[in-house]
GROMACS .gro file of C-alpha atoms in nm:
model
  479
    1UNK     CA    1   5.140 -18.558   1.905
    2UNK     CA    2   5.230 -18.384   2.226
    3UNK     CA    3   5.550 -18.258   2.061
    4UNK     CA    4   5.355 -18.117   1.767
    5UNK     CA    5   5.123 -17.927   2.001
    6UNK     CA    6   5.422 -17.781   2.183
    7UNK     CA    7   5.577 -17.670   1.852
    8UNK     CA    8   5.254 -17.502   1.746
    9UNK     CA    9   5.228 -17.331   2.085
   10UNK     CA   10   5.588 -17.209   2.063
   11UNK     CA   11   5.526 -17.082   1.709
   12UNK     CA   12   5.227 -16.884   1.829
   13UNK     CA   13   5.430 -16.735   2.112
   14UNK     CA   14   5.705 -16.639   1.866
   15UNK     CA   15   5.454 -16.476   1.634
   16UNK     CA   16   5.304 -16.283   1.922
   17UNK     CA   17   5.649 -16.179   2.045
   18UNK     CA   18   5.763 -16.048   1.705
   19UNK     CA   19   5.436 -15.947   1.541
   20UNK     CA   20   5.303 -15.755   1.841
   21UNK     CA   21   5.581 -15.496   1.842
   22UNK     CA   22   5.562 -15.477   1.463
   23UNK     CA   23   5.191 -15.409   1.476
   24UNK     CA   24   5.246 -15.159   1.754
   25UNK     CA   25   5.518 -14.993   1.550
   26UNK     CA   26   5.295 -14.974   1.247
   27UNK     CA   27   5.019 -14.830   1.460
   28UNK     CA   28   5.258 -14.573   1.610
   29UNK     CA   29   5.396 -14.487   1.268
   30UNK     CA   30   5.047 -14.438   1.135
   31UNK     CA   31   4.966 -14.219   1.434
   32UNK     CA   32   5.285 -14.016   1.383
   33UNK     CA   33   5.204 -13.966   1.014
   34UNK     CA   34   4.854 -13.853   1.102
   35UNK     CA   35   4.991 -13.613   1.364
   36UNK     CA   36   5.246 -13.476   1.115
   37UNK     CA   37   4.977 -13.429   0.854
   38UNK     CA   38   4.755 -13.254   1.103
   39UNK     CA   39   5.044 -13.036   1.218
   40UNK     CA   40   5.129 -12.937   0.858
   41UNK     CA   41   4.766 -12.856   0.789
   42UNK     CA   42   4.754 -12.642   1.102
   43UNK     CA   43   5.069 -12.461   0.996
   44UNK     CA   44   4.927 -12.392   0.652
   45UNK     CA   45   4.606 -12.263   0.805
   46UNK     CA   46   4.799 -12.043   1.044
   47UNK     CA   47   5.017 -11.915   0.759
   48UNK     CA   48   4.712 -11.834   0.548
   49UNK     CA   49   4.557 -11.646   0.838
   50UNK     CA   50   4.880 -11.452   0.893
   51UNK     CA   51   4.903 -11.368   0.522
   52UNK     CA   52   4.544 -11.247   0.516
   53UNK     CA   53   4.602 -11.049   0.835
   54UNK     CA   54   4.917 -10.892   0.688
   55UNK     CA   55   4.734 -10.803   0.367
   56UNK     CA   56   4.456 -10.642   0.570
   57UNK     CA   57   4.710 -10.450   0.777
   58UNK     CA   58   4.895 -10.334   0.465
   59UNK     CA   59   4.571 -10.223   0.299
   60UNK     CA   60   4.469 -10.040   0.617
   61UNK     CA   61   4.808  -9.869   0.635
   62UNK     CA   62   4.786  -9.766   0.270
   63UNK     CA   63   4.436  -9.631   0.322
   64UNK     CA   64   4.547  -9.440   0.631
   65UNK     CA   65   4.850  -9.297   0.452
   66UNK     CA   66   4.659  -9.202   0.139
   67UNK     CA   67   4.373  -9.056   0.341
   68UNK     CA   68   4.610  -8.850   0.555
   69UNK     CA   69   4.782  -8.708   0.248
   70UNK     CA   70   4.451  -8.625   0.080
   71UNK     CA   71   4.314  -8.447   0.386
   72UNK     CA   72   4.636  -8.243   0.410
   73UNK     CA   73   4.612  -8.170   0.037
   74UNK     CA   74   4.254  -8.051   0.078
   75UNK     CA   75   4.368  -7.811   0.351
   76UNK     CA   76   4.653  -7.688   0.129
   77UNK     CA   77   4.415  -7.616  -0.158
   78UNK     CA   78   4.179  -7.428   0.072
   79UNK     CA   79   4.480  -7.226   0.190
   80UNK     CA   80   4.528  -7.122  -0.172
   81UNK     CA   81   4.193  -6.940  -0.159
   82UNK     CA   82   4.214  -6.795   0.188
   83UNK     CA   83   4.465  -6.659   0.271
   84UNK     CA   84   4.662  -6.713  -0.053
   85UNK     CA   85   4.443  -6.569  -0.329
   86UNK     CA   86   4.274  -6.323  -0.093
   87UNK     CA   87   4.611  -6.167  -0.006
   88UNK     CA   88   4.741  -6.187  -0.364
   89UNK     CA   89   4.439  -6.012  -0.513
   90UNK     CA   90   4.388  -5.784  -0.212
   91UNK     CA   91   4.734  -5.636  -0.244
   92UNK     CA   92   4.693  -5.569  -0.616
   93UNK     CA   93   4.392  -5.336  -0.585
   94UNK     CA   94   4.375  -4.983  -0.451
   95UNK     CA   95   4.345  -4.955  -0.074
   96UNK     CA   96   3.980  -4.847  -0.090
   97UNK     CA   97   3.894  -5.189  -0.239
   98UNK     CA   98   4.113  -5.424  -0.037
   99UNK     CA   99   3.843  -5.565   0.190
  100UNK     CA  100   3.585  -5.583  -0.087
  101UNK     CA  101   3.828  -5.781  -0.301
  102UNK     CA  102   3.932  -6.017  -0.023
  103UNK     CA  103   3.568  -6.061   0.078
  104UNK     CA  104   3.485  -6.192  -0.271
  105UNK     CA  105   3.731  -6.479  -0.227
  106UNK     CA  106   3.616  -6.547   0.127
  107UNK     CA  107   3.253  -6.552   0.015
  108UNK     CA  108   3.335  -6.832  -0.230
  109UNK     CA  109   3.462  -7.044   0.059
  110UNK     CA  110   3.116  -7.028   0.215
  111UNK     CA  111   2.885  -7.006  -0.088
  112UNK     CA  112   3.040  -7.281  -0.300
  113UNK     CA  113   3.062  -7.516  -0.002
  114UNK     CA  114   2.686  -7.499   0.049
  115UNK     CA  115   2.618  -7.538  -0.324
  116UNK     CA  116   2.856  -7.834  -0.336
  117UNK     CA  117   2.677  -8.015  -0.055
  118UNK     CA  118   2.332  -7.955  -0.200
  119UNK     CA  119   2.374  -8.028  -0.570
  120UNK     CA  120   2.700  -7.920  -0.734
  121UNK     CA  121   2.903  -8.225  -0.630
  122UNK     CA  122   2.634  -8.451  -0.773
  123UNK     CA  123   2.636  -8.259  -1.101
  124UNK     CA  124   3.014  -8.285  -1.124
  125UNK     CA  125   3.081  -8.641  -1.005
  126UNK     CA  126   2.747  -8.820  -0.999
  127UNK     CA  127   2.651  -9.080  -1.258
  128UNK     CA  128   2.507  -8.900  -1.560
  129UNK     CA  129   2.586  -8.863  -1.927
  130UNK     CA  130   2.897  -8.747  -2.112
  131UNK     CA  131   2.833  -8.381  -2.029
  132UNK     CA  132   2.682  -8.359  -1.680
  133UNK     CA  133   2.630  -8.575  -1.374
  134UNK     CA  134   2.296  -8.671  -1.225
  135UNK     CA  135   2.108  -8.585  -0.907
  136UNK     CA  136   2.155  -8.910  -0.714
  137UNK     CA  137   2.418  -8.754  -0.486
  138UNK     CA  138   2.218  -8.443  -0.397
  139UNK     CA  139   2.259  -8.345  -0.031
  140UNK     CA  140   2.559  -8.584  -0.040
  141UNK     CA  141   2.331  -8.886  -0.051
  142UNK     CA  142   2.547  -9.197  -0.089
  143UNK     CA  143   2.869  -9.004  -0.025
  144UNK     CA  144   2.995  -9.201   0.272
  145UNK     CA  145   3.318  -9.332   0.421
  146UNK     CA  146   3.359  -9.625   0.183
  147UNK     CA  147   3.582  -9.567  -0.123
  148UNK     CA  148   3.445  -9.539  -0.475
  149UNK     CA  149   3.695  -9.733  -0.693
  150UNK     CA  150   3.590  -9.532  -0.999
  151UNK     CA  151   3.754  -9.228  -0.841
  152UNK     CA  152   3.995  -9.343  -0.569
  153UNK     CA  153   4.013  -9.697  -0.434
  154UNK     CA  154   4.206  -9.624  -0.114
  155UNK     CA  155   4.037  -9.317   0.035
  156UNK     CA  156   3.683  -9.258   0.162
  157UNK     CA  157   3.448  -9.104  -0.090
  158UNK     CA  158   3.391  -8.818   0.154
  159UNK     CA  159   3.762  -8.740   0.142
  160UNK     CA  160   3.747  -8.731  -0.236
  161UNK     CA  161   3.439  -8.509  -0.218
  162UNK     CA  162   3.591  -8.256   0.023
  163UNK     CA  163   3.915  -8.245  -0.177
  164UNK     CA  164   3.731  -8.170  -0.499
  165UNK     CA  165   3.529  -7.904  -0.317
  166UNK     CA  166   3.845  -7.700  -0.266
  167UNK     CA  167   3.893  -7.684  -0.644
  168UNK     CA  168   3.533  -7.571  -0.686
  169UNK     CA  169   3.595  -7.291  -0.433
  170UNK     CA  170   3.906  -7.139  -0.586
  171UNK     CA  171   3.793  -7.156  -0.949
  172UNK     CA  172   3.519  -6.886  -0.936
  173UNK     CA  173   3.735  -6.690  -0.691
  174UNK     CA  174   3.996  -6.655  -0.967
  175UNK     CA  175   3.742  -6.478  -1.189
  176UNK     CA  176   3.699  -6.197  -0.936
  177UNK     CA  177   4.039  -6.061  -1.033
  178UNK     CA  178   3.904  -5.955  -1.372
  179UNK     CA  179   3.617  -5.742  -1.243
  180UNK     CA  180   3.790  -5.618  -0.927
  181UNK     CA  181   3.680  -5.276  -0.801
  182UNK     CA  182   3.355  -5.248  -0.996
  183UNK     CA  183   3.094  -5.528  -0.943
  184UNK     CA  184   2.820  -5.523  -0.681
  185UNK     CA  185   2.864  -5.780  -0.408
  186UNK     CA  186   2.506  -5.904  -0.442
  187UNK     CA  187   2.541  -5.948  -0.817
  188UNK     CA  188   2.873  -6.124  -0.766
  189UNK     CA  189   2.708  -6.380  -0.540
  190UNK     CA  190   2.435  -6.458  -0.792
  191UNK     CA  191   2.684  -6.466  -1.079
  192UNK     CA  192   2.911  -6.712  -0.899
  193UNK     CA  193   2.621  -6.933  -0.797
  194UNK     CA  194   2.503  -6.971  -1.155
  195UNK     CA  195   2.858  -7.000  -1.288
  196UNK     CA  196   2.941  -7.283  -1.048
  197UNK     CA  197   2.626  -7.475  -1.140
  198UNK     CA  198   2.624  -7.426  -1.516
  199UNK     CA  199   2.990  -7.393  -1.614
  200UNK     CA  200   3.217  -7.543  -1.349
  201UNK     CA  201   3.009  -7.853  -1.270
  202UNK     CA  202   2.965  -7.967  -1.633
  203UNK     CA  203   3.332  -7.903  -1.713
  204UNK     CA  204   3.448  -8.096  -1.405
  205UNK     CA  205   3.219  -8.385  -1.500
  206UNK     CA  206   3.342  -8.397  -1.858
  207UNK     CA  207   3.709  -8.411  -1.755
  208UNK     CA  208   3.701  -8.605  -1.425
  209UNK     CA  209   3.353  -8.752  -1.380
  210UNK     CA  210   3.224  -9.101  -1.456
  211UNK     CA  211   3.156  -9.132  -1.828
  212UNK     CA  212   3.278  -8.778  -1.896
  213UNK     CA  213   3.337  -8.677  -2.258
  214UNK     CA  214   3.698  -8.570  -2.193
  215UNK     CA  215   3.786  -8.820  -1.919
  216UNK     CA  216   4.108  -8.986  -2.035
  217UNK     CA  217   4.129  -9.213  -1.730
  218UNK     CA  218   3.790  -9.370  -1.798
  219UNK     CA  219   3.785  -9.387  -2.176
  220UNK     CA  220   3.618  -9.060  -2.269
  221UNK     CA  221   3.548  -9.009  -2.636
  222UNK     CA  222   3.796  -8.720  -2.645
  223UNK     CA  223   4.062  -8.825  -2.392
  224UNK     CA  224   4.199  -8.494  -2.270
  225UNK     CA  225   4.489  -8.505  -2.024
  226UNK     CA  226   4.416  -8.269  -1.735
  227UNK     CA  227   4.585  -8.393  -1.420
  228UNK     CA  228   4.483  -8.118  -1.179
  229UNK     CA  229   4.261  -7.867  -1.356
  230UNK     CA  230   4.423  -7.688  -1.652
  231UNK     CA  231   4.097  -7.682  -1.845
  232UNK     CA  232   3.855  -7.736  -1.555
  233UNK     CA  233   3.997  -7.461  -1.334
  234UNK     CA  234   4.221  -7.221  -1.522
  235UNK     CA  235   4.086  -7.211  -1.875
  236UNK     CA  236   3.724  -7.182  -1.760
  237UNK     CA  237   3.798  -6.917  -1.497
  238UNK     CA  238   4.042  -6.724  -1.715
  239UNK     CA  239   3.820  -6.711  -2.022
  240UNK     CA  240   3.513  -6.627  -1.813
  241UNK     CA  241   3.720  -6.353  -1.650
  242UNK     CA  242   3.797  -6.199  -1.989
  243UNK     CA  243   3.431  -6.211  -2.095
  244UNK     CA  244   3.324  -6.052  -1.766
  245UNK     CA  245   3.583  -5.775  -1.788
  246UNK     CA  246   3.473  -5.684  -2.140
  247UNK     CA  247   3.101  -5.709  -2.057
  248UNK     CA  248   3.132  -5.486  -1.749
  249UNK     CA  249   3.349  -5.228  -1.916
  250UNK     CA  250   3.653  -5.047  -1.785
  251UNK     CA  251   3.701  -4.901  -1.440
  252UNK     CA  252   3.651  -4.527  -1.409
  253UNK     CA  253   3.967  -4.357  -1.529
  254UNK     CA  254   4.121  -4.667  -1.690
  255UNK     CA  255   4.374  -4.654  -1.856
  256UNK     CA  256   4.451  -4.284  -1.819
  257UNK     CA  257   4.467  -4.276  -1.440
  258UNK     CA  258   4.739  -4.480  -1.271
  259UNK     CA  259   4.598  -4.767  -1.062
  260UNK     CA  260   4.901  -4.928  -0.900
  261UNK     CA  261   4.876  -5.203  -0.637
  262UNK     CA  262   4.835  -5.055  -0.289
  263UNK     CA  263   5.053  -5.327  -0.126
  264UNK     CA  264   5.285  -5.552  -0.322
  265UNK     CA  265   5.390  -5.690   0.018
  266UNK     CA  266   5.045  -5.845   0.068
  267UNK     CA  267   5.053  -5.984  -0.285
  268UNK     CA  268   5.402  -6.124  -0.228
  269UNK     CA  269   5.290  -6.314   0.082
  270UNK     CA  270   4.979  -6.434  -0.101
  271UNK     CA  271   5.183  -6.560  -0.396
  272UNK     CA  272   5.414  -6.755  -0.165
  273UNK     CA  273   5.113  -6.916   0.003
  274UNK     CA  274   4.977  -7.003  -0.341
  275UNK     CA  275   5.306  -7.171  -0.434
  276UNK     CA  276   5.304  -7.383  -0.117
  277UNK     CA  277   4.934  -7.464  -0.145
  278UNK     CA  278   4.976  -7.568  -0.507
  279UNK     CA  279   5.154  -7.884  -0.395
  280UNK     CA  280   4.822  -7.999  -0.255
  281UNK     CA  281   4.652  -7.885  -0.574
  282UNK     CA  282   4.876  -8.084  -0.808
  283UNK     CA  283   5.043  -8.359  -0.604
  284UNK     CA  284   4.715  -8.423  -0.426
  285UNK     CA  285   4.552  -8.492  -0.760
  286UNK     CA  286   4.734  -8.826  -0.763
  287UNK     CA  287   4.465  -8.921  -0.507
  288UNK     CA  288   4.720  -9.129  -0.318
  289UNK     CA  289   5.054  -9.087  -0.142
  290UNK     CA  290   5.249  -9.289  -0.400
  291UNK     CA  291   5.515  -9.220  -0.658
  292UNK     CA  292   5.280  -9.030  -0.888
  293UNK     CA  293   5.228  -8.773  -0.613
  294UNK     CA  294   5.605  -8.735  -0.588
  295UNK     CA  295   5.634  -8.681  -0.963
  296UNK     CA  296   5.358  -8.419  -0.962
  297UNK     CA  297   5.513  -8.246  -0.659
  298UNK     CA  298   5.852  -8.216  -0.832
  299UNK     CA  299   5.702  -8.100  -1.162
  300UNK     CA  300   5.497  -7.835  -0.983
  301UNK     CA  301   5.798  -7.685  -0.810
  302UNK     CA  302   6.018  -7.691  -1.120
  303UNK     CA  303   5.747  -7.536  -1.338
  304UNK     CA  304   5.691  -7.248  -1.098
  305UNK     CA  305   6.062  -7.175  -1.062
  306UNK     CA  306   6.130  -7.176  -1.437
  307UNK     CA  307   5.831  -6.952  -1.507
  308UNK     CA  308   5.943  -6.697  -1.248
  309UNK     CA  309   6.281  -6.683  -1.421
  310UNK     CA  310   6.118  -6.658  -1.765
  311UNK     CA  311   5.899  -6.363  -1.660
  312UNK     CA  312   6.191  -6.189  -1.487
  313UNK     CA  313   6.412  -6.221  -1.794
  314UNK     CA  314   6.142  -6.088  -2.029
  315UNK     CA  315   6.066  -5.798  -1.795
  316UNK     CA  316   6.434  -5.721  -1.740
  317UNK     CA  317   6.495  -5.703  -2.114
  318UNK     CA  318   6.190  -5.485  -2.183
  319UNK     CA  319   6.188  -5.256  -1.878
  320UNK     CA  320   6.547  -5.263  -1.760
  321UNK     CA  321   6.461  -5.388  -1.411
  322UNK     CA  322   6.312  -5.705  -1.267
  323UNK     CA  323   6.020  -5.632  -1.033
  324UNK     CA  324   5.893  -5.826  -0.734
  325UNK     CA  325   5.543  -5.813  -0.881
  326UNK     CA  326   5.674  -5.962  -1.204
  327UNK     CA  327   5.854  -6.241  -1.021
  328UNK     CA  328   5.548  -6.352  -0.825
  329UNK     CA  329   5.325  -6.317  -1.132
  330UNK     CA  330   5.563  -6.539  -1.326
  331UNK     CA  331   5.562  -6.803  -1.053
  332UNK     CA  332   5.180  -6.811  -1.053
  333UNK     CA  333   5.180  -6.838  -1.434
  334UNK     CA  334   5.412  -7.137  -1.411
  335UNK     CA  335   5.195  -7.303  -1.148
  336UNK     CA  336   4.895  -7.254  -1.375
  337UNK     CA  337   5.067  -7.397  -1.682
  338UNK     CA  338   5.210  -7.702  -1.507
  339UNK     CA  339   4.875  -7.792  -1.348
  340UNK     CA  340   4.736  -8.007  -1.634
  341UNK     CA  341   5.078  -8.163  -1.697
  342UNK     CA  342   5.200  -8.224  -1.341
  343UNK     CA  343   5.122  -8.596  -1.332
  344UNK     CA  344   5.234  -8.668  -1.689
  345UNK     CA  345   5.573  -8.502  -1.747
  346UNK     CA  346   5.934  -8.539  -1.636
  347UNK     CA  347   6.108  -8.274  -1.426
  348UNK     CA  348   6.300  -8.147  -1.730
  349UNK     CA  349   5.980  -8.111  -1.930
  350UNK     CA  350   5.832  -7.919  -1.637
  351UNK     CA  351   6.119  -7.672  -1.663
  352UNK     CA  352   6.043  -7.611  -2.031
  353UNK     CA  353   5.671  -7.572  -1.970
  354UNK     CA  354   5.738  -7.324  -1.692
  355UNK     CA  355   5.985  -7.121  -1.898
  356UNK     CA  356   5.745  -7.096  -2.193
  357UNK     CA  357   5.459  -7.000  -1.962
  358UNK     CA  358   5.655  -6.724  -1.788
  359UNK     CA  359   5.746  -6.554  -2.114
  360UNK     CA  360   5.409  -6.613  -2.283
  361UNK     CA  361   5.199  -6.485  -1.992
  362UNK     CA  362   5.422  -6.179  -1.958
  363UNK     CA  363   5.355  -6.091  -2.321
  364UNK     CA  364   4.982  -6.151  -2.274
  365UNK     CA  365   4.969  -5.918  -1.973
  366UNK     CA  366   5.197  -5.645  -2.107
  367UNK     CA  367   5.145  -5.648  -2.484
  368UNK     CA  368   4.820  -5.821  -2.581
  369UNK     CA  369   4.617  -5.653  -2.308
  370UNK     CA  370   4.742  -5.314  -2.426
  371UNK     CA  371   4.668  -5.395  -2.791
  372UNK     CA  372   4.304  -5.480  -2.727
  373UNK     CA  373   4.250  -5.236  -2.440
  374UNK     CA  374   4.033  -5.454  -2.215
  375UNK     CA  375   4.042  -5.391  -1.840
  376UNK     CA  376   4.129  -5.725  -1.683
  377UNK     CA  377   4.199  -5.561  -1.348
  378UNK     CA  378   4.430  -5.820  -1.195
  379UNK     CA  379   4.520  -6.012  -1.512
  380UNK     CA  380   4.307  -6.317  -1.442
  381UNK     CA  381   4.290  -6.393  -1.813
  382UNK     CA  382   4.652  -6.307  -1.889
  383UNK     CA  383   4.776  -6.551  -1.624
  384UNK     CA  384   4.505  -6.815  -1.581
  385UNK     CA  385   4.328  -6.816  -1.916
  386UNK     CA  386   4.643  -6.785  -2.125
  387UNK     CA  387   4.861  -6.995  -1.895
  388UNK     CA  388   4.599  -7.268  -1.863
  389UNK     CA  389   4.551  -7.286  -2.239
  390UNK     CA  390   4.924  -7.304  -2.305
  391UNK     CA  391   4.976  -7.564  -2.033
  392UNK     CA  392   4.696  -7.787  -2.163
  393UNK     CA  393   4.842  -7.784  -2.514
  394UNK     CA  394   5.199  -7.842  -2.396
  395UNK     CA  395   5.075  -8.137  -2.191
  396UNK     CA  396   4.984  -8.308  -2.516
  397UNK     CA  397   5.339  -8.255  -2.638
  398UNK     CA  398   5.545  -8.346  -2.329
  399UNK     CA  399   5.328  -8.617  -2.167
  400UNK     CA  400   5.541  -8.925  -2.099
  401UNK     CA  401   5.418  -9.281  -2.047
  402UNK     CA  402   5.711  -9.353  -1.814
  403UNK     CA  403   5.559  -9.107  -1.568
  404UNK     CA  404   5.195  -9.203  -1.614
  405UNK     CA  405   5.094  -9.482  -1.857
  406UNK     CA  406   4.735  -9.364  -1.859
  407UNK     CA  407   4.660  -9.531  -2.193
  408UNK     CA  408   4.822  -9.861  -2.093
  409UNK     CA  409   5.172  -9.997  -2.049
  410UNK     CA  410   5.391  -9.950  -2.352
  411UNK     CA  411   5.151  -9.708  -2.524
  412UNK     CA  412   5.272  -9.361  -2.619
  413UNK     CA  413   5.114  -9.072  -2.430
  414UNK     CA  414   5.235  -8.743  -2.578
  415UNK     CA  415   5.351  -8.606  -2.913
  416UNK     CA  416   5.721  -8.645  -2.836
  417UNK     CA  417   5.659  -9.017  -2.781
  418UNK     CA  418   5.481  -9.044  -3.116
  419UNK     CA  419   5.119  -8.997  -3.012
  420UNK     CA  420   5.033  -8.691  -3.220
  421UNK     CA  421   4.661  -8.761  -3.172
  422UNK     CA  422   4.695  -8.646  -2.811
  423UNK     CA  423   4.781  -8.294  -2.921
  424UNK     CA  424   4.454  -8.288  -3.116
  425UNK     CA  425   4.269  -8.416  -2.810
  426UNK     CA  426   4.420  -8.141  -2.596
  427UNK     CA  427   4.320  -7.873  -2.844
  428UNK     CA  428   3.972  -8.021  -2.853
  429UNK     CA  429   3.943  -8.009  -2.475
  430UNK     CA  430   4.063  -7.648  -2.468
  431UNK     CA  431   3.815  -7.553  -2.742
  432UNK     CA  432   3.526  -7.704  -2.546
  433UNK     CA  433   3.634  -7.523  -2.228
  434UNK     CA  434   3.661  -7.192  -2.414
  435UNK     CA  435   3.321  -7.238  -2.579
  436UNK     CA  436   3.135  -7.328  -2.261
  437UNK     CA  437   3.300  -7.043  -2.073
  438UNK     CA  438   3.227  -6.779  -2.334
  439UNK     CA  439   2.868  -6.874  -2.409
  440UNK     CA  440   2.770  -6.964  -2.053
  441UNK     CA  441   2.927  -6.655  -1.898
  442UNK     CA  442   2.765  -6.420  -2.151
  443UNK     CA  443   2.420  -6.567  -2.084
  444UNK     CA  444   2.461  -6.545  -1.706
  445UNK     CA  445   2.593  -6.188  -1.719
  446UNK     CA  446   2.313  -6.077  -1.951
  447UNK     CA  447   2.041  -6.219  -1.726
  448UNK     CA  448   2.187  -6.065  -1.410
  449UNK     CA  449   2.249  -5.729  -1.574
  450UNK     CA  450   1.889  -5.709  -1.694
  451UNK     CA  451   1.738  -5.817  -1.362
  452UNK     CA  452   1.952  -5.667  -1.084
  453UNK     CA  453   2.242  -5.490  -1.250
  454UNK     CA  454   2.609  -5.578  -1.233
  455UNK     CA  455   2.811  -5.264  -1.169
  456UNK     CA  456   2.820  -5.038  -0.871
  457UNK     CA  457   2.728  -4.676  -0.937
  458UNK     CA  458   2.997  -4.424  -1.029
  459UNK     CA  459   2.982  -4.268  -0.682
  460UNK     CA  460   3.012  -4.610  -0.519
  461UNK     CA  461   3.307  -4.696  -0.741
  462UNK     CA  462   3.482  -4.371  -0.648
  463UNK     CA  463   3.421  -4.436  -0.277
  464UNK     CA  464   3.550  -4.792  -0.314
  465UNK     CA  465   3.394  -5.131  -0.252
  466UNK     CA  466   3.497  -5.139   0.112
  467UNK     CA  467   3.267  -4.853   0.205
  468UNK     CA  468   2.998  -4.884  -0.060
  469UNK     CA  469   2.945  -5.261  -0.035
  470UNK     CA  470   3.048  -5.345   0.321
  471UNK     CA  471   3.041  -5.021   0.520
  472UNK     CA  472   3.396  -5.053   0.648
  473UNK     CA  473   3.753  -4.973   0.558
  474UNK     CA  474   4.055  -5.194   0.537
  475UNK     CA  475   4.282  -4.928   0.683
  476UNK     CA  476   4.109  -4.694   0.926
  477UNK     CA  477   4.436  -4.507   0.974
  478UNK     CA  478   4.505  -4.450   0.603
  479UNK     CA  479   4.274  -4.227   0.397
   0.00000   0.00000   0.00000
């Protein structure tokens, strides 16, 4: 019995000696597994936090980059008005009208800015119907520093607003070239106020605004491709310029008296500033600093260069000499024509568009203007109206989905890709722009003419706008 108890006792000791470490090992193993699991979970959590932090940093960097480019682009577009257009137009008139002409452009920088802040931005980009925006953004209500994804997802809405303002400034300023040297400054201010509200704002809404009739990016019923303002800026201003020139009548002595530019040098400098500023106009319309901006930048430069060559060749053949004025006029015509197409065409297509525009606008300025005898003082219609119309139509032909698949990946964009409907859409958009510009401008001019008069008196016209409208002279040393 005593032996049996000893055996049992020894067995228990053996079990404790072997089982204890085993249990301890199992406990340690379990603890190690738990620690490993916890460590892996911590690593995953840390990795997720780092990924989220990186994504936030990348988004912030993209926003900063896009915002910086858009603010620079806005400044470039403003430079197109003053000093670019002011110098370009100022050099083309007689010296007695240089300040009066430049003052018209400068006045748009102030007048349109105030209108834009009060109501015009809301009418152009506020939520409305297919033809005009609403009033919810009056006094810039709701236009803050957060992006509006409907327009640009990576820049503040205020940046978008101020960028679009620069387009609204230069568009009516372009019209002043048609009635240079003969409209009262007071009447000009009223005319441009009404024109901005009732012609520019609806046209901008239809092409670029939410729910706009012609807005291709947001499914408009007539999807018209207008990357940077072919119809919105150049067709409306150019056609309105023609209507205004005809309504006002010819300058005293036109066309019998010679009325050469008083300083092609000023115009040359202005044209060069326009060329540089146009990169903000077109490449900025990508609304980001990505590859589409690059494509538009390249197309803009190529279009301008080809058009300058086209105009020079046509002028050289017809007149025997290429002129500096012709070269800069051709470059501006090319910039106008490539504007609607800049974000849709290849560099080679941009060359063709520019070449066609240079030759076509030359013929419009030299031949068609002479045939009909209208006095478009600085050829606002011949360059902007004609060039914008041609460019809008050619956009429908050359637009390429590889550059901008605006209708979806794999879907044809322009006629050369097989989408012949787009050419019809472009013609439709041009027709609407022409109609609004003609009818609206005639009504505005009629009302102003009957209430306060449009033209300066004959004596004031002979004295020049500088003295008669502003009481000063551009060149005190030159009479």
